[in-house]
mmCIF file of C-alpha atoms in Angstrom:
data_model
loop_
_atom_site.group_PDB
_atom_site.id
_atom_site.type_symbol
_atom_site.label_atom_id
_atom_site.label_comp_id
_atom_site.label_asym_id
_atom_site.label_seq_id
_atom_site.Cartn_x
_atom_site.Cartn_y
_atom_site.Cartn_z
ATOM 1 C CA MET F 1420 81.599 26.616 158.192
ATOM 2 C CA THR F 1421 81.600 30.112 159.437
ATOM 3 C CA MET F 1422 77.829 30.764 160.015
ATOM 4 C CA VAL F 1423 76.804 33.610 157.984
ATOM 5 C CA THR F 1424 75.510 35.892 160.913
ATOM 6 C CA PRO F 1425 72.915 39.556 160.906
ATOM 7 C CA ALA F 1426 76.625 41.626 160.979
ATOM 8 C CA LEU F 1427 78.434 40.313 158.872
ATOM 9 C CA ARG F 1428 75.503 40.934 156.246
ATOM 10 C CA ALA F 1429 75.091 43.491 156.796
ATOM 11 C CA ARG F 1430 79.311 44.471 156.480
ATOM 12 C CA ARG F 1431 79.276 43.006 152.853
ATOM 13 C CA ARG F 1432 75.761 44.361 151.613
ATOM 14 C CA ARG F 1433 77.943 47.766 152.495
ATOM 15 C CA ALA F 1434 81.593 46.505 151.063
ATOM 16 C CA GLN F 1435 79.023 45.846 147.980
ATOM 17 C CA ARG F 1436 78.180 49.772 148.103
ATOM 18 C CA PRO F 1437 79.954 52.643 145.904
ATOM 19 C CA ALA F 1438 80.957 55.264 147.751
ATOM 20 C CA TRP F 1439 78.211 57.801 147.237
ATOM 21 C CA GLU F 1440 75.377 55.345 148.819
ATOM 22 C CA GLU F 1441 77.259 55.625 151.899
ATOM 23 C CA PRO F 1442 75.380 57.376 154.516
ATOM 24 C CA PRO F 1443 77.379 60.735 155.799
ATOM 25 C CA THR F 1444 79.680 60.776 158.204
ATOM 26 C CA VAL F 1445 79.102 63.019 160.927
ATOM 27 C CA PRO F 1446 81.490 65.374 160.127
ATOM 28 C CA GLY F 1447 80.613 66.128 156.539
ATOM 29 C CA ARG F 1448 77.586 66.479 156.826
ATOM 30 C CA LEU F 1449 78.028 69.581 159.003
ATOM 31 C CA ALA F 1450 80.409 69.934 155.601
ATOM 32 C CA LYS F 1451 77.292 69.203 154.235
ATOM 33 C CA GLY F 1452 75.290 72.109 156.208
ATOM 34 C CA VAL F 1453 78.016 74.978 156.228
ATOM 35 C CA LEU F 1454 78.727 74.864 152.710
ATOM 36 C CA LEU F 1455 74.781 75.035 151.930
ATOM 37 C CA THR F 1456 74.465 78.129 154.166
ATOM 38 C CA ALA F 1457 77.166 80.168 153.065
ATOM 39 C CA VAL F 1458 75.779 79.370 149.635
ATOM 40 C CA VAL F 1459 71.814 79.798 150.375
ATOM 41 C CA LEU F 1460 73.215 84.403 151.931
ATOM 42 C CA ALA F 1461 75.300 84.752 148.862
ATOM 43 C CA VAL F 1462 72.529 84.196 147.246
ATOM 44 C CA LEU F 1463 70.088 86.295 149.242
ATOM 45 C CA ILE F 1464 71.700 89.610 150.867
ATOM 46 C CA PRO F 1465 72.667 90.661 147.096
ATOM 47 C CA MET F 1466 69.373 90.689 146.445
ATOM 48 C CA TRP F 1467 67.897 91.048 150.498
ATOM 49 C CA SER F 1468 69.917 94.907 149.506
ATOM 50 C CA VAL F 1469 67.898 95.209 145.822
ATOM 51 C CA ILE F 1470 65.171 95.352 147.545
ATOM 52 C CA VAL F 1471 65.804 97.201 150.538
ATOM 53 C CA THR F 1472 67.430 100.051 148.802
ATOM 54 C CA SER F 1473 64.674 100.212 146.213
ATOM 55 C CA PHE F 1474 62.750 101.590 148.637
ATOM 56 C CA SER F 1475 65.118 104.052 150.245
ATOM 57 C CA SER F 1476 64.869 107.926 150.408
ATOM 58 C CA GLN F 1477 67.662 109.819 148.895
ATOM 59 C CA LYS F 1478 69.345 110.748 152.604
ATOM 60 C CA ALA F 1479 69.242 107.210 153.299
ATOM 61 C CA ILE F 1480 71.502 105.750 150.043
ATOM 62 C CA ALA F 1481 74.143 109.062 151.174
ATOM 63 C CA ASP F 1482 74.003 108.267 154.957
ATOM 64 C CA ALA F 1483 74.694 104.466 153.348
ATOM 65 C CA GLY F 1484 77.498 105.322 151.193
ATOM 66 C CA GLY F 1485 75.367 103.332 148.374
ATOM 67 C CA MET F 1486 73.296 99.945 149.047
ATOM 68 C CA VAL F 1487 71.179 100.567 151.076
ATOM 69 C CA PHE F 1488 70.842 97.204 153.602
ATOM 70 C CA LEU F 1489 69.728 98.426 157.201
ATOM 71 C CA PRO F 1490 65.682 99.473 155.878
ATOM 72 C CA ARG F 1491 64.933 102.424 156.901
ATOM 73 C CA ASP F 1492 63.175 106.413 155.382
ATOM 74 C CA PHE F 1493 60.457 103.712 153.207
ATOM 75 C CA ASP F 1494 60.160 105.066 149.767
ATOM 76 C CA ILE F 1495 57.818 104.343 146.871
ATOM 77 C CA SER F 1496 58.561 106.764 144.125
ATOM 78 C CA ALA F 1497 61.042 104.526 143.062
ATOM 79 C CA TYR F 1498 58.045 102.177 141.994
ATOM 80 C CA VAL F 1499 56.195 105.016 141.271
ATOM 81 C CA LEU F 1500 58.439 106.812 138.703
ATOM 82 C CA ILE F 1501 59.031 103.690 137.071
ATOM 83 C CA PHE F 1502 55.686 102.542 136.381
ATOM 84 C CA THR F 1503 54.118 106.100 135.988
ATOM 85 C CA ARG F 1504 56.247 107.175 132.702
ATOM 86 C CA GLY F 1505 56.153 105.268 130.936
ATOM 87 C CA GLU F 1506 59.387 103.286 129.840
ATOM 88 C CA VAL F 1507 59.447 99.747 131.891
ATOM 89 C CA SER F 1508 55.762 98.724 132.074
ATOM 90 C CA ARG F 1509 55.718 99.200 128.782
ATOM 91 C CA ALA F 1510 58.886 96.680 128.080
ATOM 92 C CA VAL F 1511 57.615 95.089 130.529
ATOM 93 C CA TRP F 1512 54.462 93.659 128.492
ATOM 94 C CA ASN F 1513 56.542 93.636 125.404
ATOM 95 C CA SER F 1514 58.699 90.789 127.516
ATOM 96 C CA MET F 1515 55.673 88.311 128.750
ATOM 97 C CA PHE F 1516 54.312 89.046 125.843
ATOM 98 C CA VAL F 1517 57.559 87.446 124.438
ATOM 99 C CA THR F 1518 57.465 84.419 126.990
ATOM 100 C CA VAL F 1519 53.345 83.960 126.765
ATOM 101 C CA VAL F 1520 54.155 83.428 123.012
ATOM 102 C CA GLY F 1521 56.994 82.254 123.686
ATOM 103 C CA THR F 1522 57.121 79.751 126.072
ATOM 104 C CA VAL F 1523 53.604 77.736 123.921
ATOM 105 C CA LEU F 1524 54.265 77.695 121.149
ATOM 106 C CA SER F 1525 58.190 76.571 121.660
ATOM 107 C CA LEU F 1526 56.605 73.704 124.006
ATOM 108 C CA VAL F 1527 53.682 72.517 121.486
ATOM 109 C CA CYS F 1528 56.478 71.907 118.624
ATOM 110 C CA THR F 1529 59.098 70.216 121.463
ATOM 111 C CA VAL F 1530 55.865 68.751 122.236
ATOM 112 C CA LEU F 1531 54.952 67.307 118.791
ATOM 113 C CA ALA F 1532 58.848 66.313 118.058
ATOM 114 C CA ALA F 1533 59.312 64.399 120.920
ATOM 115 C CA TYR F 1534 56.193 62.506 120.178
ATOM 116 C CA GLY F 1535 56.821 61.589 116.240
ATOM 117 C CA LEU F 1536 60.897 61.398 117.203
ATOM 118 C CA SER F 1537 59.508 58.793 120.540
ATOM 119 C CA ARG F 1538 57.701 56.765 117.986
ATOM 120 C CA PRO F 1539 59.739 54.169 116.163
ATOM 121 C CA GLY F 1540 59.016 53.491 112.180
ATOM 122 C CA SER F 1541 57.621 57.285 111.629
ATOM 123 C CA LEU F 1542 58.476 59.457 108.995
ATOM 124 C CA TRP F 1543 61.328 59.950 108.425
ATOM 125 C CA HIS F 1544 62.116 58.825 111.212
ATOM 126 C CA ARG F 1545 66.402 58.714 112.108
ATOM 127 C CA PRO F 1546 67.269 61.884 109.513
ATOM 128 C CA LEU F 1547 64.643 63.936 110.989
ATOM 129 C CA LEU F 1548 66.821 62.370 115.034
ATOM 130 C CA MET F 1549 69.632 64.089 112.752
ATOM 131 C CA PHE F 1550 68.561 66.257 111.837
ATOM 132 C CA PHE F 1551 68.233 68.062 115.924
ATOM 133 C CA LEU F 1552 70.873 66.548 116.802
ATOM 134 C CA ILE F 1553 73.826 67.879 114.000
ATOM 135 C CA THR F 1554 72.309 70.897 116.103
ATOM 136 C CA PHE F 1555 74.716 70.382 119.195
ATOM 137 C CA LEU F 1556 77.641 69.752 117.349
ATOM 138 C CA VAL F 1557 76.603 72.848 114.356
ATOM 139 C CA GLY F 1558 75.660 76.277 115.067
ATOM 140 C CA PRO F 1559 74.013 78.473 112.740
ATOM 141 C CA GLY F 1560 76.658 81.388 113.520
ATOM 142 C CA LEU F 1561 75.007 85.338 113.524
ATOM 143 C CA VAL F 1562 75.357 86.569 110.538
ATOM 144 C CA PRO F 1563 73.562 82.946 108.437
ATOM 145 C CA THR F 1564 71.172 84.106 111.142
ATOM 146 C CA TYR F 1565 71.496 87.436 110.856
ATOM 147 C CA VAL F 1566 70.856 87.583 107.062
ATOM 148 C CA VAL F 1567 67.536 84.424 106.927
ATOM 149 C CA VAL F 1568 65.505 86.618 110.188
ATOM 150 C CA THR F 1569 66.070 90.098 108.186
ATOM 151 C CA SER F 1570 65.013 88.443 104.132
ATOM 152 C CA LEU F 1571 61.832 86.838 105.997
ATOM 153 C CA GLY F 1572 60.954 91.330 107.664
ATOM 154 C CA LEU F 1573 61.226 90.133 111.596
ATOM 155 C CA LYS F 1574 63.344 92.845 111.709
ATOM 156 C CA ASP F 1575 62.284 95.492 113.933
ATOM 157 C CA SER F 1576 58.998 92.731 115.470
ATOM 158 C CA HIS F 1577 59.096 90.706 118.361
ATOM 159 C CA TRP F 1578 58.648 87.199 116.600
ATOM 160 C CA ALA F 1579 62.419 87.759 115.788
ATOM 161 C CA LEU F 1580 62.973 87.022 119.548
ATOM 162 C CA ILE F 1581 60.977 84.740 118.981
ATOM 163 C CA LEU F 1582 60.656 82.006 115.838
ATOM 164 C CA PRO F 1583 64.038 81.229 115.854
ATOM 165 C CA THR F 1584 64.932 79.988 119.370
ATOM 166 C CA ALA F 1585 61.856 78.589 119.344
ATOM 167 C CA VAL F 1586 62.876 74.572 119.239
ATOM 168 C CA ASN F 1587 65.611 74.323 121.400
ATOM 169 C CA ALA F 1588 66.953 70.598 120.146
ATOM 170 C CA PHE F 1589 68.624 69.217 124.138
ATOM 171 C CA ASN F 1590 64.836 69.675 126.019
ATOM 172 C CA LEU F 1591 63.646 68.530 122.917
ATOM 173 C CA MET F 1592 65.539 65.202 123.245
ATOM 174 C CA VAL F 1593 64.621 65.736 127.100
ATOM 175 C CA VAL F 1594 60.790 65.388 126.167
ATOM 176 C CA ARG F 1595 61.876 62.650 123.698
ATOM 177 C CA GLN F 1596 63.466 59.980 126.106
ATOM 178 C CA PHE F 1597 60.801 61.225 128.160
ATOM 179 C CA PHE F 1598 58.120 59.624 125.632
ATOM 180 C CA MET F 1599 60.275 57.204 124.983
ATOM 181 C CA GLY F 1600 60.200 55.756 128.724
ATOM 182 C CA ILE F 1601 55.967 55.324 128.542
ATOM 183 C CA PRO F 1602 55.432 52.461 128.670
ATOM 184 C CA THR F 1603 54.207 50.739 125.381
ATOM 185 C CA GLU F 1604 51.401 48.386 126.511
ATOM 186 C CA LEU F 1605 49.674 51.697 127.769
ATOM 187 C CA VAL F 1606 49.528 53.377 123.460
ATOM 188 C CA ASP F 1607 49.204 49.479 121.914
ATOM 189 C CA SER F 1608 46.084 49.117 124.387
ATOM 190 C CA ALA F 1609 44.899 52.705 123.788
ATOM 191 C CA ARG F 1610 45.413 52.053 119.559
ATOM 192 C CA ILE F 1611 43.583 48.360 119.963
ATOM 193 C CA ASP F 1612 40.677 50.520 121.336
ATOM 194 C CA GLY F 1613 40.314 52.579 118.237
ATOM 195 C CA ALA F 1614 42.661 55.468 119.667
ATOM 196 C CA GLY F 1615 45.067 57.472 117.609
ATOM 197 C CA GLU F 1616 47.378 59.603 117.460
ATOM 198 C CA TRP F 1617 46.575 63.327 119.042
ATOM 199 C CA THR F 1618 44.372 60.906 120.872
ATOM 200 C CA ILE F 1619 47.253 58.635 122.633
ATOM 201 C CA LEU F 1620 49.282 62.092 122.862
ATOM 202 C CA THR F 1621 46.995 64.753 124.817
ATOM 203 C CA ARG F 1622 45.743 61.759 126.771
ATOM 204 C CA ILE F 1623 47.664 59.264 127.940
ATOM 205 C CA VAL F 1624 51.217 60.760 127.163
ATOM 206 C CA LEU F 1625 50.928 64.176 128.095
ATOM 207 C CA PRO F 1626 49.377 63.104 131.473
ATOM 208 C CA LEU F 1627 52.185 61.553 131.820
ATOM 209 C CA SER F 1628 54.063 63.454 131.849
ATOM 210 C CA LYS F 1629 53.548 66.655 133.517
ATOM 211 C CA ALA F 1630 56.428 66.514 135.202
ATOM 212 C CA VAL F 1631 59.715 67.185 131.931
ATOM 213 C CA VAL F 1632 56.903 69.299 130.263
ATOM 214 C CA ALA F 1633 55.951 71.414 133.194
ATOM 215 C CA VAL F 1634 60.324 72.302 133.321
ATOM 216 C CA VAL F 1635 60.617 71.894 129.520
ATOM 217 C CA GLY F 1636 58.031 74.413 130.337
ATOM 218 C CA LEU F 1637 60.173 76.563 132.745
ATOM 219 C CA PHE F 1638 63.757 76.785 130.697
ATOM 220 C CA TYR F 1639 62.011 78.608 127.939
ATOM 221 C CA ALA F 1640 59.403 80.556 130.184
ATOM 222 C CA VAL F 1641 63.463 81.431 131.463
ATOM 223 C CA GLY F 1642 65.444 82.260 128.578
ATOM 224 C CA TYR F 1643 62.958 84.159 126.562
ATOM 225 C CA TRP F 1644 62.380 86.785 129.728
ATOM 226 C CA ASN F 1645 65.980 87.188 129.598
ATOM 227 C CA ILE F 1646 66.396 86.752 125.780
ATOM 228 C CA TYR F 1647 69.059 89.932 124.909
ATOM 229 C CA PHE F 1648 71.593 90.245 122.144
ATOM 230 C CA ASN F 1649 68.849 89.090 119.925
ATOM 231 C CA ALA F 1650 66.370 92.177 120.963
ATOM 232 C CA VAL F 1651 69.926 94.139 120.339
ATOM 233 C CA LEU F 1652 70.124 92.936 117.140
ATOM 234 C CA TYR F 1653 67.044 93.477 115.860
ATOM 235 C CA LEU F 1654 64.601 95.562 117.553
ATOM 236 C CA ASN F 1655 65.878 99.182 116.532
ATOM 237 C CA ASP F 1656 62.433 100.782 118.026
ATOM 238 C CA ALA F 1657 62.063 102.259 121.244
ATOM 239 C CA GLU F 1658 58.841 101.814 121.776
ATOM 240 C CA ASP F 1659 59.505 97.080 121.353
ATOM 241 C CA ARG F 1660 61.830 97.131 124.186
ATOM 242 C CA VAL F 1661 62.183 94.543 125.912
ATOM 243 C CA VAL F 1662 63.050 94.333 130.118
ATOM 244 C CA GLN F 1663 66.520 93.280 129.764
ATOM 245 C CA GLN F 1664 67.715 96.062 127.373
ATOM 246 C CA VAL F 1665 66.295 99.016 129.829
ATOM 247 C CA LEU F 1666 68.105 96.556 132.042
ATOM 248 C CA GLN F 1667 71.697 97.099 130.744
ATOM 249 C CA ALA F 1668 70.556 100.657 129.973
ATOM 250 C CA TYR F 1669 69.874 101.903 133.475
ATOM 251 C CA ILE F 1670 72.338 99.707 135.295
ATOM 252 C CA ILE F 1671 75.352 98.601 132.406
ATOM 253 C CA ALA F 1672 75.403 101.548 130.007
ATOM 254 C CA GLY F 1673 74.357 104.472 133.194
ATOM 255 C CA GLN F 1674 71.409 106.175 131.688
ATOM 256 C CA SER F 1675 69.453 107.834 133.611
ATOM 257 C CA PRO F 1676 65.569 107.203 133.998
ATOM 258 C CA ALA F 1677 63.142 109.458 132.822
ATOM 259 C CA GLY F 1678 62.177 111.275 135.565
ATOM 260 C CA ILE F 1679 64.959 111.908 137.619
ATOM 261 C CA GLY F 1680 65.270 115.720 138.345
ATOM 262 C CA SER F 1681 61.812 116.378 138.309
ATOM 263 C CA PRO F 1682 58.953 116.296 140.417
ATOM 264 C CA PRO F 1683 57.096 113.327 138.886
ATOM 265 C CA ALA F 1684 53.429 112.643 139.173
ATOM 266 C CA LEU F 1685 50.972 112.209 142.027
ATOM 267 C CA GLY F 1686 53.632 114.377 143.788
ATOM 268 C CA PHE F 1687 55.997 111.976 145.100
ATOM 269 C CA ASN F 1688 59.719 113.386 145.137
ATOM 270 C CA ALA F 1689 62.028 112.043 142.596
ATOM 271 C CA PRO F 1690 63.454 109.522 144.155
ATOM 272 C CA PRO F 1691 66.657 108.764 143.447
ATOM 273 C CA SER F 1692 68.579 107.763 140.968
ATOM 274 C CA LEU F 1693 70.039 104.382 142.050
ATOM 275 C CA ALA F 1694 66.635 103.259 144.391
ATOM 276 C CA VAL F 1695 65.343 103.842 140.567
ATOM 277 C CA LYS F 1696 68.414 100.775 138.829
ATOM 278 C CA MET F 1697 67.208 98.513 141.807
ATOM 279 C CA ALA F 1698 64.149 98.982 141.080
ATOM 280 C CA VAL F 1699 64.250 97.667 137.392
ATOM 281 C CA VAL F 1700 65.718 94.869 139.029
ATOM 282 C CA VAL F 1701 63.332 93.735 140.762
ATOM 283 C CA VAL F 1702 60.849 94.232 138.020
ATOM 284 C CA VAL F 1703 63.080 92.001 135.611
ATOM 285 C CA LEU F 1704 63.118 89.072 139.082
ATOM 286 C CA ILE F 1705 59.417 89.398 140.229
ATOM 287 C CA PRO F 1706 58.340 86.779 137.744
ATOM 288 C CA VAL F 1707 61.104 84.284 137.973
ATOM 289 C CA LEU F 1708 60.750 84.564 141.712
ATOM 290 C CA ALA F 1709 56.830 83.732 141.565
ATOM 291 C CA VAL F 1710 57.017 81.070 138.895
ATOM 292 C CA TYR F 1711 59.980 78.604 140.142
ATOM 293 C CA PRO F 1712 58.954 77.476 142.993
ATOM 294 C CA PHE F 1713 55.486 76.348 141.212
ATOM 295 C CA ILE F 1714 58.123 74.881 138.962
ATOM 296 C CA GLN F 1715 60.759 73.478 141.544
ATOM 297 C CA ARG F 1716 59.447 69.718 142.346
ATOM 298 C CA HIS F 1717 58.819 68.573 138.989
ATOM 299 C CA PHE F 1718 62.969 69.083 138.690
ATOM 300 C CA THR F 1719 63.922 65.145 139.954
ATOM 301 C CA LYS F 1720 61.570 63.574 138.384
ATOM 302 C CA GLY F 1721 61.451 66.366 134.930
ATOM 303 C CA VAL F 1722 65.188 66.881 134.239
ATOM 304 C CA ILE F 1723 66.897 63.827 135.328
ATOM 305 C CA THR F 1724 64.380 60.270 134.545
ATOM 306 C CA GLY F 1725 63.418 62.577 131.576
ATOM 307 C CA ALA F 1726 67.590 62.804 130.094
ATOM 308 C CA LEU F 1727 68.112 59.217 130.944
ATOM 309 C CA LYS F 1728 65.226 57.559 130.491
ATOM 310 C CA GLY F 1729 65.064 55.345 126.812
#
């Protein structure tokens, strides 16, 4: 009889494991480190150049022949211009309104719908579930959506950017699957104790679902902050423009920011046009960069678990 040694037992376990569970080899770890370093540098170097250029003077930009990489001649006049002229600051406030109100409304609608669809036997459970799932395959189309929005009187209103995209079917399915993974014993015990559906949702389900709600909230917030195409369709008044429209006007369309060529307020010299454009890019990036680190730790638990449970 062959004696099974610990080494033989370990070899058998390794043979039964799939390839992706094997520990990486030394060349594999080195290749992964090189690849990740290259990706990080590909992101950080352009971002660094944008930030440095936004704080550069006309002489520094002229000496660099465009984008500045090494900081010199520190100058904040670009930021003074965009916030004292009011165009960018007004667009930032408009985008903040759309983002905050839209994210709250979308989260409320998504959580309520997901909870209802995660409860077997709820009213119209299967027809409503199919109604949401069919949106993955069939889109409403640009012209019908535009007709509906204008018919409801939402044109030239920020609500035209919020209501048509208030519920995302993918986010709804992720939250629903996460809710279905919550042990039914908790819900049943609370129901036996006399708790209603609202109490079960707010005191049991939501506290256990902070990760998925945080991640879906970030998805909604980034989507509303970056909204551009709907803004071009529905917002004609310059007072209602969102920050992405201002960014497009400065960077892509080549529009010169108001104040270039004439000294702005507070006694600063007129900043270079390129510095102003890069300053607008920085202002657009700051909110997402500020929020993401607080949500990043929830990504694996919130999205992967929510997509696989159930």
